[in-house]
Tab-separated table of C-alpha atoms in Angstrom:
chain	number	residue	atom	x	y	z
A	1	UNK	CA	-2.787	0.768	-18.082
A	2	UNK	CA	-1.852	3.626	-15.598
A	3	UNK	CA	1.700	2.879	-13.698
A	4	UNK	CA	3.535	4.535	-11.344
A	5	UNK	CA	7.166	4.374	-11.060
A	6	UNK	CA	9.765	5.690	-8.246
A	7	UNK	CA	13.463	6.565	-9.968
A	8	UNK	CA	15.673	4.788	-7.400
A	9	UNK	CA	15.498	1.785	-5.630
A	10	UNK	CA	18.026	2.136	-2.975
A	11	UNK	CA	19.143	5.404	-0.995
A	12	UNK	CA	22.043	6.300	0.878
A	13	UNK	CA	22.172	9.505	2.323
A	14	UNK	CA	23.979	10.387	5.377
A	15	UNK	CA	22.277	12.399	8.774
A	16	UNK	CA	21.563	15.953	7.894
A	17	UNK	CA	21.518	15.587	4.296
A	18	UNK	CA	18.463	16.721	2.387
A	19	UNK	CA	16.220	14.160	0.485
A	20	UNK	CA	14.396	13.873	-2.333
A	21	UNK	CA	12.313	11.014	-3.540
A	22	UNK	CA	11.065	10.642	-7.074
A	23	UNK	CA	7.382	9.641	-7.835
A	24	UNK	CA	6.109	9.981	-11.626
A	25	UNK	CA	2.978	8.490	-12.906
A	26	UNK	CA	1.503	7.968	-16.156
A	27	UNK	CA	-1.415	10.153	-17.458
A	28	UNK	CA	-5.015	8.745	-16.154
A	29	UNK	CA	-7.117	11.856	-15.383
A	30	UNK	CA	-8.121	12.875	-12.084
A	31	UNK	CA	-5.799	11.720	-9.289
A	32	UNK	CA	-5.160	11.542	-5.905
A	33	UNK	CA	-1.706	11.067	-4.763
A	34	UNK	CA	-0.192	9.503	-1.741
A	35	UNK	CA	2.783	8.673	0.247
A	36	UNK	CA	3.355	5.701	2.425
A	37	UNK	CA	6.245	4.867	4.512
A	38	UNK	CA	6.984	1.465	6.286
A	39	UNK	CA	9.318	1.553	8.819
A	40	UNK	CA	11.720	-1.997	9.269
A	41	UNK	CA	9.159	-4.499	10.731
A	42	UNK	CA	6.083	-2.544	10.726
A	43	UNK	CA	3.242	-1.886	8.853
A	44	UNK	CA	2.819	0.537	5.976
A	45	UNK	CA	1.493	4.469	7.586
A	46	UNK	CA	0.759	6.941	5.532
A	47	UNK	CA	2.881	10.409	5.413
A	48	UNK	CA	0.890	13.077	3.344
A	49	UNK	CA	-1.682	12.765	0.786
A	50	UNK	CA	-3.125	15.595	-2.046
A	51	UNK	CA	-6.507	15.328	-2.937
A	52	UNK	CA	-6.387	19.259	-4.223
A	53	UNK	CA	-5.602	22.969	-3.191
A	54	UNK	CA	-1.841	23.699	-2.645
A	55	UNK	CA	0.107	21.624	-4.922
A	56	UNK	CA	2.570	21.733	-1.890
A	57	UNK	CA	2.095	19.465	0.819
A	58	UNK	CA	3.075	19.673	4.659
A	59	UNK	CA	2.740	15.849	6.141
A	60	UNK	CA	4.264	13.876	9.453
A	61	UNK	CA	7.430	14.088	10.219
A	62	UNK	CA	8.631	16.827	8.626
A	63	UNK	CA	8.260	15.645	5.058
A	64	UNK	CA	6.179	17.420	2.181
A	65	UNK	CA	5.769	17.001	-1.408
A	66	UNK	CA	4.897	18.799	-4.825
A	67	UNK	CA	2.253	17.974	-7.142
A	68	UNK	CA	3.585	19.495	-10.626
A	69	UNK	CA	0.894	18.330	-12.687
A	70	UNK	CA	2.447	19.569	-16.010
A	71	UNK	CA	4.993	17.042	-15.241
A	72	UNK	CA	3.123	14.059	-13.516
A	73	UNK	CA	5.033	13.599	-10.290
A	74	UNK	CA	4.411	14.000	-7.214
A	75	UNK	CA	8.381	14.133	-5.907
A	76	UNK	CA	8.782	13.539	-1.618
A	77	UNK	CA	10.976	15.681	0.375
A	78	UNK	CA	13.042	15.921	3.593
A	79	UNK	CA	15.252	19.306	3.909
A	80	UNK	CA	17.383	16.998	6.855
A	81	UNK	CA	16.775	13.449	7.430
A	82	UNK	CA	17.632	11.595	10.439
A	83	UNK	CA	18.824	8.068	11.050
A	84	UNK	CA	15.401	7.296	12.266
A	85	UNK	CA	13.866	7.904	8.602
A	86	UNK	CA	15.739	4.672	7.212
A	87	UNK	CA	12.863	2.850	5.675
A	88	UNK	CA	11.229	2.073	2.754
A	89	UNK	CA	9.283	4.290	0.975
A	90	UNK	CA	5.933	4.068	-1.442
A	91	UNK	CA	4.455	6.358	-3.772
A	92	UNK	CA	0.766	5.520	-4.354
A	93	UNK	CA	-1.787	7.286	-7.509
A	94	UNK	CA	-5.745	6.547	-7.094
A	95	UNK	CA	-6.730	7.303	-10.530
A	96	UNK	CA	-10.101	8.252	-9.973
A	97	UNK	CA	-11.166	7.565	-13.871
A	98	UNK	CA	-10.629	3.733	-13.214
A	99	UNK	CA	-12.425	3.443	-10.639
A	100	UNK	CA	-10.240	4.834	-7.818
A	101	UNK	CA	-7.978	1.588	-8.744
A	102	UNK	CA	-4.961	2.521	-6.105
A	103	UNK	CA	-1.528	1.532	-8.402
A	104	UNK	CA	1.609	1.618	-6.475
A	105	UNK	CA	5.338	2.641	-6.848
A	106	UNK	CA	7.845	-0.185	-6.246
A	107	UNK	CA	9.368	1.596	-3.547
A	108	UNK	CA	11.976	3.356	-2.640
A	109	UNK	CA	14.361	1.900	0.524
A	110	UNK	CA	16.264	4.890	2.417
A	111	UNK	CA	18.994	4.102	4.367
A	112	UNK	CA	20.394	6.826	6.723
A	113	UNK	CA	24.188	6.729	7.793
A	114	UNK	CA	24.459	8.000	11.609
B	1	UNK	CA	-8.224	8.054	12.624
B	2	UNK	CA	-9.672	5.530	10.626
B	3	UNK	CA	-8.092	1.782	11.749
B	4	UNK	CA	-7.676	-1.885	9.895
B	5	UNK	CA	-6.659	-4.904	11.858
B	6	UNK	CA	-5.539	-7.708	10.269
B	7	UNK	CA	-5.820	-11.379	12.355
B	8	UNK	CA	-3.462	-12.903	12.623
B	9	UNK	CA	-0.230	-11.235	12.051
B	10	UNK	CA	2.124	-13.868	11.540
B	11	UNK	CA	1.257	-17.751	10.589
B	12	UNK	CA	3.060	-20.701	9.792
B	13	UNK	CA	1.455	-23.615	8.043
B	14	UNK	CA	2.393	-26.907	6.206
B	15	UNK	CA	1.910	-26.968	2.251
B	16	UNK	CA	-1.536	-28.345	1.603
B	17	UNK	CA	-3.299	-26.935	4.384
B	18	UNK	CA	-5.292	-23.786	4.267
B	19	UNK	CA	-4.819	-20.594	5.678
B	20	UNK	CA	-7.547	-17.957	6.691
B	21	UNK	CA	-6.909	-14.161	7.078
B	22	UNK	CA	-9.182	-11.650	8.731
B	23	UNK	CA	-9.340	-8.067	7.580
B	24	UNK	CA	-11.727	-5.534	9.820
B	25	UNK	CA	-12.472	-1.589	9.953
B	26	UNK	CA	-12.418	-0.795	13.654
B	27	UNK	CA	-14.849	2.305	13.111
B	28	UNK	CA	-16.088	2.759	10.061
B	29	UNK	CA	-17.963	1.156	7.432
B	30	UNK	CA	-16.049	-0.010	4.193
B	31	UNK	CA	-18.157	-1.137	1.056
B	32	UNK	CA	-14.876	-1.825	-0.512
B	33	UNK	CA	-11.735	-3.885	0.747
B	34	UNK	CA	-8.553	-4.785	-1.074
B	35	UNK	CA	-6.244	-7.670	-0.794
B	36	UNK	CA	-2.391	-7.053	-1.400
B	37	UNK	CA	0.267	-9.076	-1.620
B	38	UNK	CA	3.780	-7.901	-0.943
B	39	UNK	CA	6.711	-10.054	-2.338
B	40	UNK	CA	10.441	-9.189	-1.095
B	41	UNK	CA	12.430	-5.950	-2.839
B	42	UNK	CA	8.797	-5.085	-4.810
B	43	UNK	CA	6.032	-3.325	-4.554
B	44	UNK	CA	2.029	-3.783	-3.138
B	45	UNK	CA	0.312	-6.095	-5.598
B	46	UNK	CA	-3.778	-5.827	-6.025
B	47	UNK	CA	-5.092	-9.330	-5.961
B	48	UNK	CA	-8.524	-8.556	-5.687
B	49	UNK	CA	-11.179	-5.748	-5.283
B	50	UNK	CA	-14.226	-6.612	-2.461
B	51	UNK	CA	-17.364	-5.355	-2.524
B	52	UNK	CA	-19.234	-6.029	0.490
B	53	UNK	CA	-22.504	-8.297	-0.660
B	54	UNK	CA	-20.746	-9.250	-4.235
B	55	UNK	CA	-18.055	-11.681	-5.806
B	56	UNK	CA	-14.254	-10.222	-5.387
B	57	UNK	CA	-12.861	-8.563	-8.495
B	58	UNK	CA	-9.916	-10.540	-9.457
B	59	UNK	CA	-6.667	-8.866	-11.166
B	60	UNK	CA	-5.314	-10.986	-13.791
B	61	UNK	CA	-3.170	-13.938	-12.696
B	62	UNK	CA	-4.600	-14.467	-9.569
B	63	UNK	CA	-6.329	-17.765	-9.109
B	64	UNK	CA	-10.170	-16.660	-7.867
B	65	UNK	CA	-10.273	-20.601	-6.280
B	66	UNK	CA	-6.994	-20.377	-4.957
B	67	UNK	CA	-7.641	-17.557	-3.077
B	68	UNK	CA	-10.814	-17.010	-1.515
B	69	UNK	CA	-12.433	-13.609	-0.893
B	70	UNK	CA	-15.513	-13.397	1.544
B	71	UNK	CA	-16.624	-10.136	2.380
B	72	UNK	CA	-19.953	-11.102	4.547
B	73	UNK	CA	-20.338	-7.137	6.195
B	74	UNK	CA	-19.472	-3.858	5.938
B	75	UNK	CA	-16.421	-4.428	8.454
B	76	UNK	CA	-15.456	-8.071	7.773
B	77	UNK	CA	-13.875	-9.231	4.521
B	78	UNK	CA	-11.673	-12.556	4.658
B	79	UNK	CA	-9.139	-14.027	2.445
B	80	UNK	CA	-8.257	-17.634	2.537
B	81	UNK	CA	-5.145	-19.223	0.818
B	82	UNK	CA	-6.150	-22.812	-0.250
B	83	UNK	CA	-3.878	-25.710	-0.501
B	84	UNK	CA	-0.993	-23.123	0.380
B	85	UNK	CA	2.137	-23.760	-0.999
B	86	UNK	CA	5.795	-22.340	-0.221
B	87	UNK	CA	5.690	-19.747	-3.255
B	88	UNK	CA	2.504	-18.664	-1.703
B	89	UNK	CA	4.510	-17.221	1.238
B	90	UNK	CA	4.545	-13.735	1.448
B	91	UNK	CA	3.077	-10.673	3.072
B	92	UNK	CA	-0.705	-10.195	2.592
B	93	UNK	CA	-2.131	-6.382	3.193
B	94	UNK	CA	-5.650	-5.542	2.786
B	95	UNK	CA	-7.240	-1.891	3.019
B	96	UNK	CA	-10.694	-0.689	3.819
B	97	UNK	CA	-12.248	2.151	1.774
B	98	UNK	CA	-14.266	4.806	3.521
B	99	UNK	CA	-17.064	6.684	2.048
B	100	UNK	CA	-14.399	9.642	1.295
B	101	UNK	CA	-12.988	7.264	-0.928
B	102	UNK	CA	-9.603	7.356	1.613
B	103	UNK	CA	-8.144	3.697	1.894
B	104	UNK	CA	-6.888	2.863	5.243
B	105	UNK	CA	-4.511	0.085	5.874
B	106	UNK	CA	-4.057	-3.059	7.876
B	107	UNK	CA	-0.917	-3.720	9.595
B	108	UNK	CA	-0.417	-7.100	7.348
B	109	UNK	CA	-0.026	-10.605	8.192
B	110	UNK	CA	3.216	-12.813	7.093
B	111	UNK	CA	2.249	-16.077	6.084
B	112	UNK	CA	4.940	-19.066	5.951
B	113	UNK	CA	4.358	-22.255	4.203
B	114	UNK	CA	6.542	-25.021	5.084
């Protein structure tokens, strides 16, 4: 069965630092690939997406990501985050082979020291 | 953009009663809906794939009678937690898939059983 994993459960980064989230996913064919963030007590928006083109994506909030397909990930960055980024944060594959079946990371929460 | 609501957001209810949730698309059309269920510290869960017009699609381990899946139009689906019980307390998400195969989410509802 395809899976999708994110490396690290918890962050701690202070204000200003850089960030980067891990997102690798098993092989499963075509994909799509998605990040979602859900900010404390509200409902789950999404940040960026890659369908196809670049494999470098700009999305909200001054985030983007990489497809490297060689290596199956799909990695989230941030070259300063702010306090207002603490969250958490979900990786999402549709794996278009099984029937766009949309398999999700377990997350990733980000806490941000003022 | 493309918008879910989810009624009602929040509901409390005593074990043994059952609880009804309503997932719409605001504007646009979605032949397919998905339940989630979000337990604390882990990630989305599928419970079930909705076709508008068919039976849901359950994933394994979720009890088909326990919760019901109704999706009566191409904006409406509902999910309904029988005889609820405190272990089925948790956060319920659904989506709504447009015809570019994007999945949009609702903003969730929190369901307590007491």
């Amino acid at each position: 069965a395809q899976s999708v994993s994110q490396h690290n459960h918890h962050v701690i980064l202070s204000e200003a630092a850089s960030l980067e989230l891990g997102c690798n996913y098993s092989y499963g064919g075509t994909v799509n690939l998605f990040w979602y963030v859900q900010y404390p007590g509200q409902h789950l928006q999404l940040l960026l997406k890659y369908f196809s083109g670049d494999p470098l994506v700009k999305g909200i909030k001054g985030f983007e990501a990489e497809f490297i397909k060689s290596k199956f990930s799909f990695n989230l960055r941030k070259p300063s985050v702010q306090w207002s980024d603490t969250a958490e944060y979900f990786c999402a594959v549709n794996f278009m082979d099984s029937n766009y079946q949309l398999i999700w990371g377990a997350g990733t929460k980000l806490i941000i020291k003022p | 953009g493309a918008v879910v609501s989810q009624h009602p957001s929040r509901v409390i209810c005593k074990s043994g009663t059952s609880v009804k949730i309503e997932c719409r698309s605001l504007d646009f059309q979605a032949t397919t809906m998905f339940w989630y269920r979000q337990f604390p510290k882990q990630s989305l869960m599928l419970m079930a794939t909705s076709n508008e017009g068919s039976k849901a699609t359950y994933e394994q381990g979720v009890e088909k009678d326990k919760f019901l899946i109704n999706h009566a139009s191409l904006t409406l689906s509902t999910l309904t937690v029988t005889s609820a019980h405190p272990e089925d307390s948790s956060f319920y998400i659904c989506s709504a898939r447009d015809i570019g195969n994007e999945q949009y989410f609702g903003p969730g509802t929190r369901l307590t059983v007491t």
